[in-house]
Amino acid sequence: MNFSKFFPRHWSVKTKSITLVIAYVVTLCVVYSGFTMYLVAREEREAKTRFQQTVETIAAKLDAHLSSGRKQLEAMARLPDLFRATRARVDAQTVSSSPSAWNTLQYDVLHSPVFTGGFFLLDRNGAVTWTDPPRLPWLGRTLIDTASVARLHMGEHEVVSAGIRGNAFFEKPHVVMSVPIHGETGEIRGVLGGVMNLDGEEIRGLLNGALLNDARFIDVRDSQGCIVASNHSERLLQCVMTALDREEVLTSTASLSQASWQVVSEQPRAVALAEVRHMHHLLWWAGLGIVLLAGNLGGRFVDSFVGSIRVLTADAKRMAEGDLSQPVVLENREDELAILADAFERMRVELGRSRTMLEQRIEEQAEFIRMKEEFLANVSHELRTPLHVIMGYTELLAEKERDDLKQTMLGHIKAKSEQLFHLLSDLMTLAGISSGKTILQINAVRVTHVCDPLVALAQRLRQEKEIVVIWDIPVGLPAIETDASRLEQILANLLTNAFKFTMQGEIVVRVRAENAQEVMVFEVVDTGIGIPSDKLPFIFNEFHQVDGSANRKHGGVGLGLAIVKQLVGLLHGKV
């Protein structure tokens, strides 16, 4: 299988253009997808950060709220004679009869927004000796059986209790914050506590201060996982035992430093990241639009570009085939292709002008050749008649003349007459071939019958030369279909040429059959001066000689090989 056609250099312009557009669109998709994913991931991180910041802000506010209450309780617990002052307050039932310690307590603590459920004071036996507001049902009761109060009374370091539902002592869901009251020697004399209602406006205000929607809730959970505060009141004091699926819910947490509480915010991801998803979808739709637009523009570009290339290719092919009738025009283009089309059009016009001039010159040359051949034929014919007379009288005079000098002179006349006769014969042959008037007589010919007359020619040509003629003609060569006289003329010209340029050595005339005797090869090989390689392309031209000195030394006008070439062509051979 040939895989080279899959290489880009073998692709068409259309294939390359489409591949380029596809690569551009794919690259655009990859870059845009990466950019979109980056933006979505960044927006998601920012949404989670905002989510976490909201939780941390609420946790900080709750910490400040609890810290404020704790500091107030600690300040109150450090007051001297706290038990005496509160007892006097209970006995008097009026603020005016209270000592100065009570005035400080009244203005610094009892107006605190933290403890919306009231205050209480336990003695060392766990009995409530004082409450605020006054005369609450707890007064005189023993709270030591209440788990959260009992732990505080036992001296444990728990400042804020777990969430407690409403009971016989406290009607509303609440938590208790308390601090121990120490005596002068460090012993625990009692407990000062404050009650925070979990459904009070203060805590709800802290939670609802964040911008929340209905699908998002914020809980404050104690160490047991029970909800002590929530922006959804129906979730209050519910204990969350299982974690929600993090793949479906976005969760943020923040711990408090003032209590073993944790602020937990949860919201379905689909809601929390709705804006991010919306932006994601918007970006993808925008990206799809960009890709479709890029594909559409790329397709239009390919159609326009490739269409113009096809027009130019068709015009170039038509001009290469010789059709210069149609102009080369690219409409609605002003780029490099338009410049190329304009260059093609100028080339078409120039080619048409050159063709017209060339055709005119060819016609003139053809007419000149016709006139030349007609002139040569007429001149040759007119010269042959008196030449025959000269040759005839020369032979008659030679037969009767006894004087040696005159015999020599008559011999020169005869030789030159024969040379001139052969020249005229060559001119007439060349003129006949060029004009198409040469008639061939094709018959079955034996090679030996063609070569026998050449022996006498070789004997006459080798006079006064030290040349050995070798005839390599096998017996039994098959007959060939050809014109015997024309084949003999071809071999005679080759043999004459060999003798002309060979002063000594040998000349080999070889005939052999090739391709199962379907092709007959005639060779004339000599040891003469040879032909320079740069002259070989011109040896079959009419009237061409290798050089001037050879022309003067060896004679001839350069028609022998030209006649051989044309006669071989007429006989459907090769030379």
XYZ file of C-alpha atoms in Angstrom:
575
model
C 0.000 0.000 0.000
C 1.299 3.400 -0.977
C 1.248 5.659 2.085
C 2.912 8.602 0.365
C -0.478 9.946 -0.740
C -1.291 10.589 2.919
C 1.615 13.042 3.214
C 0.588 16.731 3.079
C 2.793 17.450 0.068
C 0.555 15.147 -2.005
C -2.683 16.798 -0.882
C -4.722 19.091 -3.047
C -5.083 22.762 -2.199
C -8.683 22.142 -1.110
C -7.643 19.315 1.217
C -4.888 21.435 2.710
C -7.244 24.393 3.167
C -9.947 22.251 4.795
C -7.329 20.642 7.052
C -6.052 24.092 8.014
C -9.571 25.306 8.843
C -10.311 22.148 10.860
C -7.033 22.545 12.757
C -7.901 26.192 13.412
C -11.400 25.327 14.681
C -10.094 22.457 16.840
C -7.395 24.699 18.297
C -10.003 27.377 18.938
C -12.215 24.796 20.683
C -9.337 23.546 22.831
C -8.221 27.053 23.809
C -11.765 28.226 24.443
C -12.605 25.067 26.429
C -9.519 25.506 28.570
C -10.293 29.176 29.105
C -13.921 28.390 29.947
C -12.947 25.652 32.387
C -10.471 28.037 33.996
C -13.119 30.749 34.381
C -15.682 28.307 35.763
C -13.147 26.816 38.192
C -12.123 30.293 39.315
C -15.735 31.372 39.803
C -16.442 28.154 41.714
C -13.451 28.770 43.974
C -14.586 32.327 44.555
C -18.123 31.135 45.345
C -16.745 28.620 47.855
C -14.530 31.337 49.324
C -17.519 33.653 49.728
C -19.438 30.763 51.250
C -16.635 30.140 53.743
C -16.233 33.838 54.485
C -19.924 34.060 55.356
C -19.577 31.193 57.830
C -16.431 32.653 59.371
C -18.088 36.055 59.696
C -21.068 34.538 61.523
C -18.719 32.510 63.733
C -16.781 35.661 64.599
C -20.000 37.501 65.496
C -21.171 34.607 67.666
C -17.771 34.487 69.340
C -18.002 38.197 70.055
C -21.562 37.749 71.342
C -20.576 34.911 73.687
C -17.374 36.645 74.735
C -19.357 39.726 75.686
C -21.697 37.649 77.853
C -18.869 35.720 79.477
C -16.966 38.896 80.329
C -20.085 40.385 81.874
C -20.646 37.290 84.006
C -17.014 37.216 85.088
C -17.140 40.895 85.993
C -20.282 40.318 88.028
C -18.821 37.214 89.733
C -15.849 39.260 90.917
C -18.054 41.780 92.726
C -17.540 41.692 96.523
C -20.429 40.595 98.701
C -22.347 39.370 95.639
C -24.444 36.981 97.720
C -25.296 39.653 100.292
C -26.182 42.175 97.613
C -28.460 39.796 95.746
C -30.065 38.643 98.990
C -30.764 42.228 99.930
C -32.215 42.740 96.477
C -34.559 39.865 97.012
C -35.589 41.081 100.431
C -36.098 44.687 99.469
C -37.767 44.113 96.088
C -36.653 47.593 95.053
C -33.579 48.975 93.451
C -33.417 51.970 95.802
C -32.703 49.836 98.806
C -29.896 47.969 97.052
C -26.293 48.596 97.964
C -23.775 50.073 95.553
C -22.745 46.637 94.343
C -26.243 46.068 93.113
C -26.267 49.376 91.243
C -23.158 48.284 89.368
C -24.791 44.959 88.628
C -27.970 46.628 87.469
C -26.371 48.885 84.886
C -23.431 46.791 83.722
C -24.909 43.316 83.399
C -28.617 43.031 83.734
C -29.238 45.100 80.606
C -27.049 42.741 78.519
C -28.590 41.640 75.184
C -26.855 38.266 75.510
C -28.845 36.703 78.298
C -32.384 37.141 77.081
C -33.622 34.300 79.300
C -32.506 35.904 82.553
C -29.893 35.365 85.296
C -29.660 33.147 88.331
C -27.367 32.688 91.311
C -26.768 29.312 92.926
C -25.349 28.851 96.351
C -22.993 26.051 97.213
C -25.961 23.703 97.740
C -27.287 24.292 94.251
C -30.292 26.306 95.322
C -31.313 29.399 93.381
C -30.934 32.366 95.706
C -31.564 35.114 93.172
C -33.030 35.556 89.695
C -33.465 38.368 87.268
C -36.107 39.207 86.330
C -37.209 38.960 89.970
C -39.375 36.169 91.340
C -38.880 33.776 88.465
C -40.159 30.253 89.094
C -36.599 29.110 89.657
C -36.201 31.158 92.847
C -35.724 28.876 95.796
C -35.606 25.820 93.589
C -32.711 23.428 93.383
C -31.190 23.195 89.888
C -28.525 20.745 90.871
C -30.462 18.011 89.089
C -30.246 19.860 85.771
C -27.371 18.233 83.909
C -25.809 21.374 82.520
C -26.077 23.248 85.814
C -24.842 20.231 87.756
C -21.668 20.023 85.667
C -20.978 23.670 86.310
C -21.702 23.299 90.012
C -19.285 20.395 90.172
C -16.532 22.745 89.119
C -16.115 21.550 85.550
C -14.712 24.085 83.110
C -17.661 24.103 80.788
C -18.712 27.735 80.372
C -21.491 27.222 77.808
C -23.778 24.223 78.062
C -25.207 22.139 75.272
C -28.573 23.064 73.805
C -31.479 22.316 76.134
C -35.105 22.020 75.193
C -37.759 23.818 77.248
C -38.484 22.131 80.607
C -39.995 22.817 84.017
C -37.349 25.403 84.800
C -36.834 27.054 81.399
C -39.769 27.275 79.057
C -37.871 28.020 75.841
C -34.977 26.197 74.130
C -31.857 27.614 75.680
C -28.235 27.306 76.626
C -26.731 28.264 79.938
C -23.515 30.229 80.319
C -22.145 30.242 83.849
C -19.043 31.100 85.786
C -18.035 29.959 89.260
C -17.962 32.349 92.221
C -14.836 31.834 94.292
C -14.307 32.678 97.920
C -11.288 34.369 99.417
C -9.450 31.044 99.713
C -10.365 29.943 96.195
C -13.190 27.601 97.104
C -16.338 27.618 94.945
C -19.066 29.452 96.820
C -21.641 29.270 94.068
C -22.409 29.658 90.413
C -23.538 32.734 88.491
C -25.407 31.846 85.320
C -27.125 33.476 82.394
C -29.741 31.935 80.151
C -29.684 32.586 76.402
C -32.921 31.828 74.610
C -32.055 30.034 71.356
C -35.082 31.416 69.549
C -34.367 34.975 70.576
C -34.122 37.864 68.153
C -30.449 38.486 68.887
C -29.169 35.082 67.733
C -31.570 34.978 64.785
C -30.357 38.424 63.815
C -26.752 37.207 63.797
C -27.646 34.299 61.511
C -30.012 36.194 59.268
C -27.546 39.021 58.771
C -25.960 37.116 55.878
C -27.578 37.334 52.463
C -29.159 33.897 52.219
C -31.750 32.268 50.039
C -34.356 29.727 51.052
C -32.298 26.770 49.853
C -29.349 27.626 52.087
C -29.293 27.146 55.843
C -26.774 28.046 58.523
C -26.679 26.021 61.725
C -24.777 26.416 64.956
C -24.105 22.928 66.278
C -22.776 21.875 69.647
C -20.255 19.138 70.331
C -23.015 16.513 70.120
C -24.026 17.634 66.652
C -27.271 19.178 67.864
C -28.389 22.438 66.341
C -28.452 25.214 68.931
C -29.225 27.965 66.426
C -30.402 28.063 62.832
C -31.778 30.471 60.278
C -34.563 27.903 59.837
C -36.267 27.727 63.249
C -37.824 24.318 62.566
C -34.337 22.780 62.650
C -33.641 23.982 66.197
C -32.211 21.290 68.564
C -32.295 18.631 65.839
C -29.266 16.390 65.955
C -27.548 15.792 62.633
C -25.987 12.339 62.703
C -25.099 11.771 59.025
C -23.088 13.926 56.677
C -24.653 14.971 53.426
C -23.191 13.902 50.132
C -20.468 16.428 49.355
C -20.963 15.843 45.652
C -24.500 17.233 45.954
C -24.120 19.736 48.799
C -21.640 22.557 49.276
C -20.586 22.683 52.954
C -18.517 25.200 54.910
C -17.657 25.082 58.627
C -16.046 27.356 61.197
C -15.420 26.600 64.887
C -16.063 29.011 67.749
C -13.428 29.791 70.340
C -15.882 30.713 73.120
C -17.821 27.439 73.042
C -17.609 23.924 71.672
C -19.815 25.017 68.856
C -19.388 24.928 65.124
C -21.047 27.069 62.490
C -22.100 24.881 59.575
C -23.500 26.203 56.311
C -24.905 23.822 53.729
C -26.549 24.431 50.404
C -27.206 22.248 47.338
C -24.454 22.723 44.796
C -26.991 23.308 42.074
C -28.250 26.341 44.027
C -24.950 27.538 45.475
C -23.219 27.442 42.123
C -26.249 28.425 40.051
C -24.598 31.612 38.816
C -21.422 29.698 37.996
C -23.406 27.067 36.092
C -25.321 29.779 34.326
C -22.073 31.455 33.320
C -20.718 28.040 32.305
C -23.686 27.384 30.026
C -23.544 30.906 28.681
C -19.851 30.530 27.863
C -20.417 27.173 26.195
C -23.235 28.531 24.067
C -21.083 31.525 23.199
C -18.227 29.146 22.377
C -20.514 27.054 20.195
C -21.573 30.197 18.387
C -17.941 31.223 17.917
C -17.042 27.760 16.587
C -19.993 27.775 14.181
C -19.077 31.277 13.064
C -15.426 30.261 12.627
C -16.472 27.148 10.706
C -18.799 29.179 8.497
C -16.164 31.823 7.805
C -13.546 29.111 7.274
C -15.832 27.294 4.840
C -16.483 30.499 2.930
C -12.748 31.196 2.867
C -11.989 27.699 1.570
C -14.710 27.927 -1.090
C -13.516 31.348 -2.216
C -9.810 30.531 -2.092
C -10.040 27.040 -3.589
C -12.570 28.226 -6.177
C -10.161 30.910 -7.338
C -7.301 28.396 -7.414
C -9.445 26.034 -9.511
C -10.282 28.816 -11.957
C -6.606 29.708 -12.322
C -5.666 26.023 -12.652
C -8.286 25.476 -15.366
C -7.118 28.594 -17.213
C -3.468 27.515 -16.967
C -4.311 24.011 -18.191
C -6.334 25.424 -21.067
C -3.455 27.701 -22.062
C -1.027 24.776 -21.799
C -3.262 22.865 -24.231
C -3.070 25.772 -26.651
C -6.486 27.386 -26.096
C -5.883 31.112 -25.681
C -9.373 32.250 -26.614
C -10.810 32.868 -23.126
C -9.536 35.671 -20.861
C -8.290 34.949 -17.319
C -10.485 36.881 -14.873
C -11.101 36.536 -11.099
C -14.107 38.521 -9.963
C -14.438 40.200 -6.554
C -10.809 39.678 -5.569
C -8.076 42.251 -4.988
C -5.445 40.087 -3.311
C -2.407 38.108 -4.494
C -4.644 35.717 -6.449
C -5.994 38.674 -8.407
C -2.402 39.726 -9.148
C -1.658 36.160 -10.277
C -4.749 36.151 -12.501
C -3.662 39.465 -14.030
C -0.208 37.990 -14.689
C -1.853 34.962 -16.349
C -3.950 37.276 -18.504
C -0.889 39.245 -19.637
C 0.880 35.967 -20.335
C -2.132 34.769 -22.366
C -2.081 37.937 -24.446
C 1.678 37.681 -24.998
C 1.389 33.996 -25.875
C -1.346 34.793 -28.380
C 0.764 37.505 -29.949
C 3.818 35.225 -30.014
C 1.775 32.381 -31.478
C 0.448 34.610 -34.231
C 3.952 35.768 -35.075
C 5.273 32.208 -34.890
C 2.517 30.856 -37.125
C 3.246 33.616 -39.597
C 6.942 32.801 -39.546
C 6.219 29.082 -39.867
C 4.078 29.776 -42.895
C 6.803 31.951 -44.351
C 9.413 29.311 -43.591
C 7.245 26.566 -45.061
C 6.801 28.641 -48.194
C 10.528 29.298 -48.295
C 11.305 25.593 -47.871
C 8.810 24.732 -50.591
C 10.369 27.246 -52.924
C 13.859 26.040 -51.977
C 12.985 22.415 -52.607
C 11.244 23.271 -55.824
C 14.278 25.289 -56.865
C 16.655 22.461 -55.931
C 14.535 19.942 -57.786
C 14.342 22.128 -60.867
C 18.031 23.011 -60.773
C 19.011 19.396 -60.177
C 16.813 18.267 -63.031
C 18.145 20.959 -65.315
C 21.756 20.159 -64.393
C 21.441 16.400 -64.772
C 20.638 16.600 -68.494
C 23.800 18.477 -69.555
C 25.762 16.483 -66.981
C 24.715 13.261 -68.683
C 25.907 14.745 -71.987
C 29.266 15.674 -70.440
C 29.668 12.224 -68.927
C 28.702 10.562 -72.239
C 31.152 12.561 -74.339
C 33.863 12.018 -71.725
C 33.437 8.244 -71.997
C 33.520 8.402 -75.826
C 36.667 10.510 -75.829
C 38.318 8.267 -73.268
C 37.697 5.197 -75.430
C 39.382 6.725 -78.510
C 42.106 8.767 -76.873
C 45.574 7.181 -76.693
C 47.465 10.060 -75.174
C 48.139 9.392 -71.464
C 47.896 13.054 -70.460
C 44.567 13.424 -72.154
C 43.402 10.147 -70.644
C 44.280 11.517 -67.191
C 42.436 14.735 -67.861
C 39.394 12.853 -69.119
C 39.551 10.687 -65.979
C 39.422 13.797 -63.795
C 36.483 15.107 -65.780
C 34.665 11.804 -65.367
C 35.367 11.642 -61.592
C 34.189 15.183 -60.977
C 31.156 14.617 -63.174
C 30.229 11.523 -61.161
C 30.752 13.499 -57.914
C 28.496 16.241 -59.208
C 25.967 13.626 -60.347
C 25.843 12.086 -56.848
C 25.432 15.565 -55.330
C 22.517 16.293 -57.636
C 21.025 12.886 -56.827
C 21.283 13.662 -53.100
C 19.648 17.051 -53.592
C 16.809 15.506 -55.573
C 16.370 12.756 -52.982
C 16.289 15.308 -50.142
C 13.831 17.501 -52.045
C 11.596 14.510 -52.755
C 11.573 13.415 -49.115
C 10.861 16.952 -47.848
C 8.011 17.451 -50.308
C 6.556 14.000 -49.600
C 6.937 12.905 -53.202
C 9.280 10.007 -52.475
C 7.629 6.700 -53.356
C 8.735 3.510 -51.598
C 8.641 0.067 -53.188
C 8.368 -2.423 -50.341
C 9.269 -6.029 -51.151
C 10.825 -9.037 -49.456
C 14.565 -8.462 -49.759
C 17.503 -10.706 -48.936
C 20.224 -8.911 -47.014
C 22.969 -10.362 -49.221
C 21.301 -8.942 -52.339
C 21.452 -5.486 -50.764
C 25.065 -5.800 -49.575
C 26.561 -7.298 -52.765
C 26.670 -3.958 -54.670
C 28.424 -2.402 -51.667
C 31.456 -4.631 -52.173
C 32.284 -2.956 -55.496
C 31.715 0.471 -53.924
C 34.108 -0.413 -51.085
C 36.765 -1.589 -53.566
C 36.555 1.693 -55.447
C 36.594 3.853 -52.260
C 39.577 2.105 -50.636
C 41.964 2.856 -53.511
C 45.212 4.356 -52.294
C 44.142 3.815 -48.605
C 45.428 1.240 -46.149
C 42.002 0.141 -45.026
C 40.749 -3.375 -44.382
C 37.036 -3.921 -44.974
C 35.422 -6.666 -42.858
C 32.009 -7.989 -43.895
C 30.243 -9.551 -40.896
C 27.069 -10.812 -42.554
C 25.909 -14.245 -41.291
C 24.541 -16.730 -43.776
C 20.875 -17.530 -43.390
C 19.600 -14.148 -42.309
C 15.868 -13.895 -42.976
C 14.422 -11.701 -45.690
C 13.088 -8.299 -44.639
C 10.205 -6.216 -45.940
C 11.751 -2.961 -47.178
C 12.667 -0.838 -50.191
C 15.893 -2.417 -51.459
C 17.112 0.647 -53.378
C 16.566 2.986 -50.422
C 18.256 0.555 -48.006
C 21.178 0.257 -50.412
C 21.355 4.080 -50.613
C 21.433 4.297 -46.797
C 24.256 1.758 -46.476
C 26.165 3.356 -49.358
C 26.023 6.779 -47.669
C 27.224 5.292 -44.362
C 30.019 3.368 -46.066
C 31.063 6.446 -48.082
C 31.122 8.505 -44.894
C 33.289 5.877 -43.156
C 35.841 5.855 -45.982
C 35.829 9.650 -46.139
C 36.988 10.057 -42.522
C 39.215 6.967 -42.215
C 42.769 7.196 -43.532
C 43.902 3.779 -42.332
C 42.693 0.965 -40.143
C 39.543 -1.021 -40.747
C 35.879 -0.654 -41.523
C 33.401 -3.290 -40.351
C 30.033 -3.785 -42.033
C 27.907 -5.882 -39.643
C 24.365 -7.189 -39.972
C 22.536 -9.078 -37.186
C 19.016 -10.034 -36.219
C 17.515 -9.155 -32.800
C 14.295 -9.862 -30.898
C 13.759 -13.308 -32.384
C 14.761 -12.044 -35.848
C 11.984 -9.436 -35.921
C 14.496 -6.555 -36.019
C 17.471 -6.317 -38.407
C 20.431 -4.195 -37.274
C 22.926 -2.754 -39.808
C 26.191 -1.351 -38.428
C 29.097 0.416 -40.154
C 32.035 0.761 -37.740
C 35.281 2.547 -38.627
C 38.526 3.525 -36.919
C 38.495 7.057 -38.296
C 38.782 10.421 -36.585
C 35.405 10.094 -34.866
C 32.901 12.799 -33.956
C 33.245 15.127 -30.930
C 30.500 14.582 -28.351
C 29.350 18.206 -28.553
C 28.752 17.790 -32.313
C 26.656 14.618 -32.096
C 23.272 16.426 -31.774
C 23.882 18.167 -35.138
C 25.279 15.413 -37.378
C 21.893 14.722 -39.003
C 21.233 18.368 -39.879
C 21.192 19.288 -43.564
C 24.364 20.918 -44.898
C 26.092 20.502 -41.537
C 29.800 19.661 -41.290
C 31.713 18.884 -38.116
C 34.138 21.719 -38.831
C 35.389 23.833 -41.682
C 38.758 22.112 -41.951
C 37.128 18.727 -42.405
C 34.943 20.209 -45.084
C 37.903 21.476 -46.999
C 39.981 18.305 -46.512
C 37.345 15.627 -47.065
C 34.845 17.401 -49.281
C 31.080 17.009 -49.255
C 28.281 19.388 -48.394
C 26.781 17.612 -45.361
C 23.851 15.801 -46.954
C 24.844 12.147 -46.474
C 23.730 11.599 -42.870
C 20.732 13.923 -43.320
C 19.493 11.710 -46.167
C 20.224 8.589 -44.071
C 18.153 9.972 -41.174
C 15.154 10.822 -43.349
C 15.248 7.599 -45.378
C 15.456 5.506 -42.201
C 12.437 7.418 -40.898
C 10.526 6.655 -44.092
C 11.340 2.956 -43.652
C 10.137 3.105 -39.993
C 13.587 2.443 -38.603
C 15.943 4.146 -36.154
C 19.463 5.453 -36.585
